[in-house]
Amino acid sequence: MIPPPNVTGVLHMGHCLNNTIQDILVRRARMQGKNACWVPGTDHASIATEAKVVQLLREKGIAKSSLSREDFLSHAWEWKNKYGGIILEQLKKMGCSLDWERTHFTMDPVYYKAVINVFIELYNKGYIYRGKRMINWDPRAKTALSDEEVIRKQTQQTLYHLRYKLEGEQEQHIVVATVRPETIMGDTAICVHPDDPRYTALKGRYAFVPLINRRIPIIADEYVSMDFGTGALKVTPAHDSNDYQLGQKHGLEVIDVFNDDGTLSNEAGIYVGKDRFEVRKLIAKELEEKGYLEKTETYSSEVGYSERTDVVVEPRLSLQWWVDMKKISGPALDAVANEDIKFYPAKFKNLYRHWMENIKDWCISRQLWWGHRIPAWYDEQGKVVVAADLQQAQEEYKKLYGTTATTLQQDEDCLDTWFSSWLWPFEVFKGYSQPGNKEVAYYYPTNTLVTAPEIIFFWVARMIMAGCEFQQQIPFRQVYFTGIVRDKQGRKMSKSLGNSPDLLALLDQYGADAVRFGIMIASPAGNDLLWDESTNEQGLHFNNKIWNALKLVRSWEQRQSNEPTLATPSLAIDWFESRLQQARATLEELYGEYKLSEALKTIYSLIWDDFCSWYLEWVKPGFEQPLSAVTYKRTLLFFEELMQLLHPFMPFITEEVFHQLQAREEDLTVRPLAAPRPFDSQLLSAGELLKQMISAIRDARNKNQIKPKDPVKLHIESETPLLIESITTLLSKQVNATSVRCASTIEPVANSITVVVGKQKIFIETSAQLDTSSQKEKLLKDLDYLKGFLASVDKKLSNEKFVQNANPSIIENEKKKQADALTKIRLIEESLKTLL
RNA sequence: GGAACGUUAGCUCAGUUGGUUUAGAGCACUACUUUGACAGAGUAGGGGUCACUGGUUCGAGUCCAGUACGUUCCA
């Protein structure tokens, strides 16, 4: 399931993250042999698109008001056809493996009809009503907004203390604090707290609004906070939702002083036709000049801005269409509460519950043309019927009112975009327009929704409601919330900050694989990610590493030999086989928990460290030497399997390498994953020991400045000589040792460096001149650590309460730690003695 | 004002039900190495009082309470 990307836009980093995650999940599901369906699509984004089209027309010198609805819509469709598909092309460039033939658009004819019918169905059920309520008005787009479309921002404002003259007394006044002096013409009361001693005497009296001298009552209500401002509040029911409620309670008049574009209306009486913010400045000046302004102070509070046009939202009383959310939200709340739908990360469950329990009605009408036109019809008196078209509306009217309507006019408004996208999970399979069809029966409910937490209420919650309401089933089983993409300083990426990188340029510069790698490696499960371009470089380096490994392996193709004397490094092969299977088991777990970033890290390290740094070095033949055919074959198979594991993250390079390793028809992207095989943990620990010994010996060589080309001889004292013997071939190869001797006790060897690895004491015999100080230093340091460690273990074991209370297996373990530490300490002390 | 989440190395993060080392990665950093897949590399190394203060416990990065700071959401 793809969230419908905004038809107006180009891809940004948020899309990049979101769609990369979905692609990873889809590719992996496909490799597991599942019929993975990922539906692409775009939504019509009514406000944003309409704003774009209006702007485009304005540039051409055409005003929207000069066009008929039909003409405007034809321009909008033209725009959609030209730009609407761009985003899908960009997804292809990112490597997203969508089912392209299923591409949908929320205003496709069938989908459009479904939206309209959903409206009618809900209206007939009594879930949709028309009502005059306080709404958020966007004065630029000239439309209502839902609460979710309003973004609150901390804003520095000026708080004006204004004097309102009291009735009856010449020089007396009451001081009111407001940040909106331009609304005083809409004041219909002043309100104080009933317990406020400062105003006890004023209750029930009257004051005059400055400049226009309208007489308004002074009322008392507990809503007013005594500490804020002067404790006296000017009540403007038309322009603030709290004031509106106060007004309702106290039966106050409502005076709307604004026009729909944010200019002052005739009702205001003064400054008519001027913009609200211009008036704020002008009126403040006039109030000051006329002595009404006592003082000003700066004040920071949250102000609502329109999500789409970024202008300050105006609370406004207006007649709109609403969905009664209480009637529809119940099953959707339960579905998440009882985990029929699981949220990843789980913390969003709380947020969801809180919103659902305090849900408010959804304002679904928008004063726009681009969108699904509300199927409501009005007669001359404003009587309403809801029906899909005029003919049905007339029939409905007759049924309802018993007469034939002379003229029926359709509502001019459109539905909120989300009123169409909430049907997405089933209507892309025509689950509403053709209920129970084969497709929807097969694919619905879908599995996983991947989306940004910002639209949990806009979209996720409403899809769940729609699913429960119209399909009687939840729309998906898991919801994975991605983090928010931020810049290095932790700021949200936004157009206005200009900190959002151009994704297309990045794809050109680094390639899709590197960009996908970069964003995924930086993206911890459930957290925001601080994105930095340098992670793309890491991706690029990784590509390069894989490419070089390919070069190496391919160069072996001509060097294969079936010579029976040629040894096959079976330890290396068996070890890597086990390591690979172990990593696959880890990956299985990580995918199960949606820890994709960690899954990528696991594969990255498997390829870079285990495969390239260890395995390939172990099986690598000497300069221009042959290698056994078996080794070559196994190496190819390993490489293939690694590419398959990496493929969901980096589809392009893995596919290419897969074909370069061996010419073939089959594609990696559709190749099923082989069943996981068991791994041998003894082999894994042998490999671990080998790696540790190699590192320790290299370190000793480094510190004693023994050149890589200078050979050494190894004498190893070990309690497990058989284990050591199994690794000597690889060990001597990796540290340039000409001979390895292993025994349970070894006398000190002349002119040698001693290192201790685990319970092994290794003498590195060399012909070079030795300076024992550095190795002594290292041994002393190790000794110090071990003694401290031993002390902490001893402390535990000598604590009677610990021995009494702790789990026996833990005590056993502590005893083992103690014994091991003692052995190691003995070995180091012995080594130190030989140095003296 | 209310709520949720977070605070572990210079940066970004792991760390499962308290005991598997005296806390791990990846980047970045330092030294050495131009070796024959790869200098976009290799080899090795340094780096943390786990925000703070108390508490529970034989034992706390992990559980509890409070404080500070941060982010987000809702008023």
CSV table of C-alpha atoms in Angstrom, one decimal, chain A residues 94-436:
chain,number,residue,atom,x,y,z
A,94,MET,CA,14.6,5.2,-7.1
A,95,GLY,CA,14.1,1.6,-7.9
A,96,CYS,CA,10.7,1.2,-6.4
A,97,SER,CA,9.1,-2.0,-7.6
A,98,LEU,CA,5.5,-1.1,-7.8
A,99,ASP,CA,2.7,-2.8,-9.7
A,100,TRP,CA,2.6,-0.1,-12.3
A,101,GLU,CA,-0.4,-1.4,-14.2
A,102,ARG,CA,-2.5,-0.9,-11.1
A,103,THR,CA,-1.8,2.9,-10.9
A,104,HIS,CA,-4.7,4.8,-9.4
A,105,PHE,CA,-5.8,8.4,-9.0
A,106,THR,CA,-8.3,9.5,-6.5
A,107,MET,CA,-10.4,11.3,-9.2
A,108,ASP,CA,-10.5,8.4,-11.7
A,109,PRO,CA,-14.1,8.0,-12.7
A,110,VAL,CA,-14.8,4.9,-10.8
A,111,TYR,CA,-13.0,6.1,-7.7
A,112,TYR,CA,-14.8,9.5,-7.9
A,113,LYS,CA,-18.2,7.7,-8.0
A,114,ALA,CA,-17.2,5.6,-5.0
A,115,VAL,CA,-16.4,8.8,-3.0
A,116,ILE,CA,-19.7,10.3,-3.9
A,117,ASN,CA,-21.6,7.2,-3.0
A,118,VAL,CA,-19.8,7.0,0.3
A,119,PHE,CA,-21.0,10.5,1.1
A,120,ILE,CA,-24.6,9.5,0.2
A,121,GLU,CA,-24.4,6.3,2.3
A,122,LEU,CA,-23.1,8.1,5.3
A,123,TYR,CA,-25.7,10.9,4.9
A,124,ASN,CA,-28.5,8.4,4.8
A,125,LYS,CA,-27.2,6.7,7.8
A,126,GLY,CA,-27.2,10.0,9.6
A,127,TYR,CA,-23.5,10.2,10.0
A,128,ILE,CA,-23.1,13.3,7.9
A,129,TYR,CA,-24.8,16.6,8.7
A,130,ARG,CA,-24.7,20.3,7.7
A,131,GLY,CA,-24.1,22.8,10.4
A,132,LYS,CA,-23.0,26.3,11.3
A,133,ARG,CA,-19.9,26.0,13.4
A,134,MET,CA,-16.7,27.6,14.2
A,135,ILE,CA,-14.2,26.5,11.6
A,136,ASN,CA,-10.7,27.3,10.6
A,137,TRP,CA,-10.7,29.6,7.6
A,138,ASP,CA,-7.9,30.0,5.2
A,139,PRO,CA,-8.3,33.5,3.8
A,140,ARG,CA,-5.9,32.9,0.9
A,141,ALA,CA,-7.3,29.7,-0.4
A,142,LYS,CA,-10.8,31.0,0.8
A,143,THR,CA,-11.8,27.7,2.2
A,144,ALA,CA,-12.5,25.9,5.4
A,145,LEU,CA,-9.8,23.7,6.9
A,146,SER,CA,-10.0,20.7,9.2
A,147,ASP,CA,-8.3,21.0,12.6
A,148,GLU,CA,-5.5,18.7,11.3
A,149,GLU,CA,-4.7,21.1,8.5
A,150,VAL,CA,-3.9,23.8,10.9
A,151,ILE,CA,-0.3,24.0,12.1
A,152,ARG,CA,0.4,25.8,15.3
A,153,LYS,CA,3.6,27.8,15.5
A,154,GLN,CA,5.1,29.7,18.4
A,155,THR,CA,4.8,33.3,17.2
A,156,GLN,CA,6.1,36.6,18.7
A,157,GLN,CA,3.2,39.0,19.1
A,158,THR,CA,2.4,42.3,20.6
A,159,LEU,CA,-0.1,42.3,23.5
A,160,TYR,CA,-2.0,45.6,23.4
A,161,HIS,CA,-3.6,46.9,26.6
A,162,LEU,CA,-6.6,48.9,25.6
A,163,ARG,CA,-8.8,51.3,27.6
A,164,TYR,CA,-12.6,50.8,27.2
A,165,LYS,CA,-14.5,53.7,28.7
A,166,LEU,CA,-17.1,52.9,31.3
A,167,GLU,CA,-20.6,54.0,31.0
A,168,GLY,CA,-21.7,56.8,33.3
A,169,GLU,CA,-18.3,57.9,34.6
A,170,GLN,CA,-16.3,60.4,32.6
A,171,GLU,CA,-12.8,59.4,33.2
A,172,GLN,CA,-13.2,55.8,34.3
A,173,HIS,CA,-12.2,52.9,32.0
A,174,ILE,CA,-11.5,49.2,32.1
A,175,VAL,CA,-8.3,47.9,30.5
A,176,VAL,CA,-8.4,44.8,28.3
A,177,ALA,CA,-5.4,43.0,26.8
A,178,THR,CA,-5.5,41.6,23.3
A,179,VAL,CA,-3.2,40.6,20.5
A,180,ARG,CA,-5.9,41.3,17.9
A,181,PRO,CA,-6.9,45.0,18.1
A,182,GLU,CA,-8.3,44.8,14.6
A,183,THR,CA,-11.2,42.7,15.9
A,184,ILE,CA,-12.5,45.2,18.5
A,185,MET,CA,-15.3,46.3,16.2
A,186,GLY,CA,-16.6,42.7,16.6
A,187,ASP,CA,-16.6,42.9,20.4
A,188,THR,CA,-19.9,42.3,22.0
A,189,ALA,CA,-18.9,42.0,25.7
A,190,ILE,CA,-16.1,42.2,28.2
A,191,CYS,CA,-15.7,39.3,30.4
A,192,VAL,CA,-14.0,39.0,33.9
A,193,HIS,CA,-13.7,36.2,36.4
A,194,PRO,CA,-16.5,36.2,38.9
A,195,ASP,CA,-14.1,36.0,41.8
A,196,ASP,CA,-11.8,38.7,40.6
A,197,PRO,CA,-11.8,41.4,43.4
A,198,ARG,CA,-10.6,44.1,40.9
A,199,TYR,CA,-13.8,43.9,38.9
A,200,THR,CA,-16.5,43.1,41.5
A,201,ALA,CA,-18.0,46.5,41.2
A,202,LEU,CA,-18.1,46.5,37.4
A,203,LYS,CA,-20.1,43.4,36.8
A,204,GLY,CA,-23.4,44.1,35.0
A,205,ARG,CA,-22.3,47.6,33.9
A,206,TYR,CA,-21.4,48.7,30.4
A,207,ALA,CA,-18.4,49.9,28.5
A,208,PHE,CA,-17.8,51.4,25.1
A,209,VAL,CA,-15.7,49.9,22.3
A,210,PRO,CA,-13.0,52.5,21.4
A,211,LEU,CA,-13.3,54.3,18.1
A,212,ILE,CA,-16.8,53.1,17.3
A,213,ASN,CA,-18.3,53.7,20.7
A,214,ARG,CA,-20.6,50.7,20.7
A,215,ARG,CA,-22.0,49.9,24.1
A,216,ILE,CA,-21.2,46.4,25.4
A,217,PRO,CA,-22.0,44.7,28.7
A,218,ILE,CA,-19.4,43.5,31.2
A,219,ILE,CA,-20.1,39.9,32.1
A,220,ALA,CA,-18.5,37.4,34.4
A,221,ASP,CA,-17.4,33.8,33.6
A,222,GLU,CA,-15.0,31.4,35.1
A,223,TYR,CA,-13.5,30.8,31.7
A,224,VAL,CA,-11.4,33.9,32.1
A,225,SER,CA,-8.0,33.5,33.7
A,226,MET,CA,-7.3,36.1,36.3
A,227,ASP,CA,-3.5,36.0,35.8
A,228,PHE,CA,-3.4,36.6,32.1
A,229,GLY,CA,-3.2,40.2,30.9
A,230,THR,CA,-5.4,42.4,32.9
A,231,GLY,CA,-7.9,39.7,33.9
A,232,ALA,CA,-10.4,41.3,31.6
A,233,LEU,CA,-11.1,39.7,28.2
A,234,LYS,CA,-12.7,41.3,25.2
A,235,VAL,CA,-15.3,38.9,23.8
A,236,THR,CA,-15.4,38.6,20.0
A,237,PRO,CA,-17.8,35.7,19.2
A,238,ALA,CA,-17.3,35.8,15.5
A,239,HIS,CA,-13.5,35.5,15.6
A,240,ASP,CA,-12.4,33.1,18.3
A,241,SER,CA,-13.9,29.7,19.1
A,242,ASN,CA,-13.7,30.2,22.8
A,243,ASP,CA,-15.3,33.6,22.6
A,244,TYR,CA,-18.0,32.0,20.4
A,245,GLN,CA,-18.8,29.5,23.1
A,246,LEU,CA,-18.9,32.3,25.7
A,247,GLY,CA,-21.2,34.2,23.4
A,248,GLN,CA,-23.5,31.3,23.0
A,249,LYS,CA,-23.6,30.8,26.8
A,250,HIS,CA,-24.4,34.5,27.5
A,251,GLY,CA,-26.5,35.1,24.5
A,252,LEU,CA,-24.2,37.7,22.9
A,253,GLU,CA,-24.5,39.1,19.4
A,254,VAL,CA,-22.1,37.9,16.7
A,255,ILE,CA,-20.6,40.5,14.6
A,256,ASP,CA,-18.4,39.3,11.8
A,257,VAL,CA,-15.9,42.0,10.8
A,258,PHE,CA,-14.0,40.2,8.1
A,259,ASN,CA,-14.7,39.3,4.5
A,260,ASP,CA,-13.7,35.8,3.3
A,261,ASP,CA,-10.3,37.1,2.0
A,262,GLY,CA,-9.3,38.5,5.4
A,263,THR,CA,-10.2,42.1,4.7
A,264,LEU,CA,-12.5,44.1,6.9
A,265,SER,CA,-16.2,43.9,6.1
A,266,ASN,CA,-18.9,46.6,6.1
A,267,GLU,CA,-19.9,45.3,9.6
A,268,ALA,CA,-16.6,46.7,10.9
A,269,GLY,CA,-17.6,50.2,10.1
A,270,ILE,CA,-14.1,51.5,9.8
A,271,TYR,CA,-11.1,50.4,7.7
A,272,VAL,CA,-13.5,48.5,5.4
A,273,GLY,CA,-11.7,46.6,2.6
A,274,LYS,CA,-8.3,46.8,4.2
A,275,ASP,CA,-6.3,43.6,5.1
A,276,ARG,CA,-6.5,42.4,8.7
A,277,PHE,CA,-2.7,42.8,9.3
A,278,GLU,CA,-2.6,46.2,7.8
A,279,VAL,CA,-5.5,47.2,9.9
A,280,ARG,CA,-3.8,45.9,13.0
A,281,LYS,CA,-0.9,48.4,12.5
A,282,LEU,CA,-3.2,51.3,11.5
A,283,ILE,CA,-5.7,50.8,14.4
A,284,ALA,CA,-2.9,50.4,16.9
A,285,LYS,CA,-1.6,53.7,15.8
A,286,GLU,CA,-5.0,55.4,15.9
A,287,LEU,CA,-5.7,53.9,19.4
A,288,GLU,CA,-2.5,55.3,20.6
A,289,GLU,CA,-3.0,58.7,19.2
A,290,LYS,CA,-6.5,58.9,20.7
A,291,GLY,CA,-5.3,57.8,24.1
A,292,TYR,CA,-6.9,54.3,24.2
A,293,LEU,CA,-3.6,52.5,24.3
A,294,GLU,CA,-2.2,52.1,27.8
A,295,LYS,CA,0.8,50.0,26.9
A,296,THR,CA,2.1,47.2,24.8
A,297,GLU,CA,4.2,44.2,25.7
A,298,THR,CA,5.7,41.4,23.6
A,299,TYR,CA,4.1,38.0,24.1
A,300,SER,CA,4.8,34.6,22.6
A,301,SER,CA,2.0,32.2,21.8
A,302,GLU,CA,0.9,29.7,19.3
A,303,VAL,CA,-0.8,30.9,16.2
A,304,GLY,CA,-2.5,28.6,13.7
A,305,TYR,CA,-1.2,28.6,10.2
A,306,SER,CA,-2.7,26.9,7.1
A,307,GLU,CA,-0.8,23.8,6.3
A,308,ARG,CA,-1.2,24.4,2.6
A,309,THR,CA,-0.8,28.2,2.1
A,310,ASP,CA,1.0,29.1,5.4
A,311,VAL,CA,-1.2,32.1,6.1
A,312,VAL,CA,-2.6,32.7,9.6
A,313,VAL,CA,-5.9,30.9,9.9
A,314,GLU,CA,-9.0,32.9,10.8
A,315,PRO,CA,-11.5,31.2,13.2
A,316,ARG,CA,-14.8,31.8,11.5
A,317,LEU,CA,-18.4,30.9,11.8
A,318,SER,CA,-19.7,29.2,8.8
A,319,LEU,CA,-22.1,26.6,7.3
A,320,GLN,CA,-20.2,23.4,6.5
A,321,TRP,CA,-20.6,19.7,6.0
A,322,TRP,CA,-19.5,17.5,8.9
A,323,VAL,CA,-19.0,13.8,9.7
A,324,ASP,CA,-20.1,12.8,13.1
A,325,MET,CA,-17.0,11.0,14.1
A,326,LYS,CA,-18.4,9.5,17.4
A,327,LYS,CA,-20.7,7.4,15.3
A,328,ILE,CA,-17.9,5.9,13.2
A,329,SER,CA,-14.8,5.7,15.3
A,330,GLY,CA,-15.6,2.9,17.8
A,331,PRO,CA,-14.4,-0.2,15.9
A,332,ALA,CA,-11.3,1.7,14.7
A,333,LEU,CA,-10.4,2.5,18.3
A,334,ASP,CA,-10.8,-1.1,19.3
A,335,ALA,CA,-8.9,-2.5,16.4
A,336,VAL,CA,-5.7,-0.7,17.5
A,337,ALA,CA,-6.4,-1.1,21.2
A,338,ASN,CA,-6.6,-4.9,21.0
A,339,GLU,CA,-3.7,-5.1,18.5
A,340,ASP,CA,-5.6,-6.4,15.5
A,341,ILE,CA,-3.6,-3.6,14.0
A,342,LYS,CA,-0.2,-3.4,15.4
A,343,PHE,CA,1.8,-0.1,15.4
A,344,TYR,CA,5.5,0.0,15.0
A,345,PRO,CA,6.9,1.6,17.0
A,346,ALA,CA,4.2,0.9,19.7
A,347,LYS,CA,4.4,4.3,21.2
A,348,PHE,CA,2.0,5.7,18.6
A,349,LYS,CA,-0.7,3.5,20.1
A,350,ASN,CA,-1.1,5.9,23.0
A,351,LEU,CA,-1.3,8.9,20.7
A,352,TYR,CA,-3.9,7.2,18.6
A,353,ARG,CA,-6.0,6.2,21.5
A,354,HIS,CA,-5.9,9.7,22.9
A,355,TRP,CA,-7.0,11.3,19.7
A,356,MET,CA,-9.7,8.7,19.1
A,357,GLU,CA,-11.2,9.1,22.5
A,358,ASN,CA,-11.3,12.9,22.2
A,359,ILE,CA,-12.4,12.9,18.6
A,360,LYS,CA,-14.2,15.9,17.1
A,361,ASP,CA,-16.4,16.1,14.1
A,362,TRP,CA,-14.7,16.2,10.8
A,363,CYS,CA,-15.3,19.3,8.6
A,364,ILE,CA,-15.3,17.8,5.1
A,365,SER,CA,-16.5,20.6,2.9
A,366,ARG,CA,-13.9,22.8,1.1
A,367,GLN,CA,-14.7,25.9,-0.8
A,368,LEU,CA,-12.9,24.7,-3.9
A,369,TRP,CA,-13.7,23.4,-7.4
A,370,TRP,CA,-10.9,20.9,-7.8
A,371,GLY,CA,-12.1,17.7,-6.1
A,372,HIS,CA,-15.2,15.6,-5.5
A,373,ARG,CA,-18.2,17.9,-5.7
A,374,ILE,CA,-20.5,17.5,-2.8
A,375,PRO,CA,-23.7,15.7,-4.0
A,376,ALA,CA,-26.1,17.9,-2.2
A,377,TRP,CA,-28.8,19.9,-3.9
A,378,TYR,CA,-30.8,22.9,-2.8
A,379,ASP,CA,-34.1,24.4,-3.8
A,380,GLU,CA,-34.7,28.2,-3.8
A,381,GLN,CA,-35.6,28.1,-0.1
A,382,GLY,CA,-32.4,26.2,0.7
A,383,LYS,CA,-34.0,22.9,1.4
A,384,VAL,CA,-31.5,20.1,0.8
A,385,VAL,CA,-31.5,16.7,-0.7
A,386,VAL,CA,-28.5,14.4,-1.1
A,387,ALA,CA,-28.2,12.4,-4.4
A,388,ALA,CA,-25.7,11.4,-7.0
A,389,ASP,CA,-27.1,13.4,-9.8
A,390,LEU,CA,-29.8,15.9,-10.7
A,391,GLN,CA,-32.4,13.4,-11.7
A,392,GLN,CA,-32.0,11.3,-8.6
A,393,ALA,CA,-32.0,14.5,-6.6
A,394,GLN,CA,-35.4,15.5,-8.0
A,395,GLU,CA,-36.8,12.0,-7.2
A,396,GLU,CA,-35.4,12.3,-3.8
A,397,TYR,CA,-36.9,15.7,-3.3
A,398,LYS,CA,-40.3,14.6,-4.3
A,399,LYS,CA,-40.1,11.7,-1.9
A,400,LEU,CA,-38.9,14.0,0.9
A,401,TYR,CA,-41.0,17.1,0.4
A,402,GLY,CA,-44.0,15.8,-1.6
A,403,THR,CA,-43.6,18.3,-4.4
A,404,THR,CA,-41.5,18.8,-7.4
A,405,ALA,CA,-38.7,21.2,-7.1
A,406,THR,CA,-38.6,24.0,-9.6
A,407,THR,CA,-34.9,24.4,-9.6
A,408,LEU,CA,-32.3,22.4,-7.8
A,409,GLN,CA,-28.8,23.8,-7.5
A,410,GLN,CA,-25.8,21.5,-6.6
A,411,ASP,CA,-23.6,22.5,-3.7
A,412,GLU,CA,-20.6,24.5,-5.1
A,413,ASP,CA,-18.1,23.0,-2.6
A,414,CYS,CA,-15.8,20.0,-2.8
A,415,LEU,CA,-15.0,17.3,-0.3
A,416,ASP,CA,-11.8,17.3,1.7
A,417,THR,CA,-9.1,15.3,-0.1
A,418,TRP,CA,-8.9,12.9,2.8
A,419,PHE,CA,-12.5,12.0,2.3
A,420,SER,CA,-11.3,10.3,-0.8
A,421,SER,CA,-8.0,8.9,0.4
A,422,TRP,CA,-9.6,7.1,3.4
A,423,LEU,CA,-11.1,4.6,0.9
A,424,TRP,CA,-7.7,3.9,-0.7
A,425,PRO,CA,-7.0,0.4,0.8
A,426,PHE,CA,-10.1,-1.2,-0.7
A,427,GLU,CA,-11.1,1.1,-3.5
A,428,VAL,CA,-7.9,0.5,-5.4
A,429,PHE,CA,-9.3,-3.0,-5.6
A,430,LYS,CA,-12.8,-1.7,-6.3
A,431,GLY,CA,-13.9,-3.0,-3.0
A,432,TYR,CA,-16.6,-0.3,-2.6
A,433,SER,CA,-17.8,0.1,-6.1
A,434,GLN,CA,-17.9,-3.7,-6.8
A,435,PRO,CA,-18.2,-5.2,-3.3
A,436,GLY,CA,-16.7,-8.6,-2.7
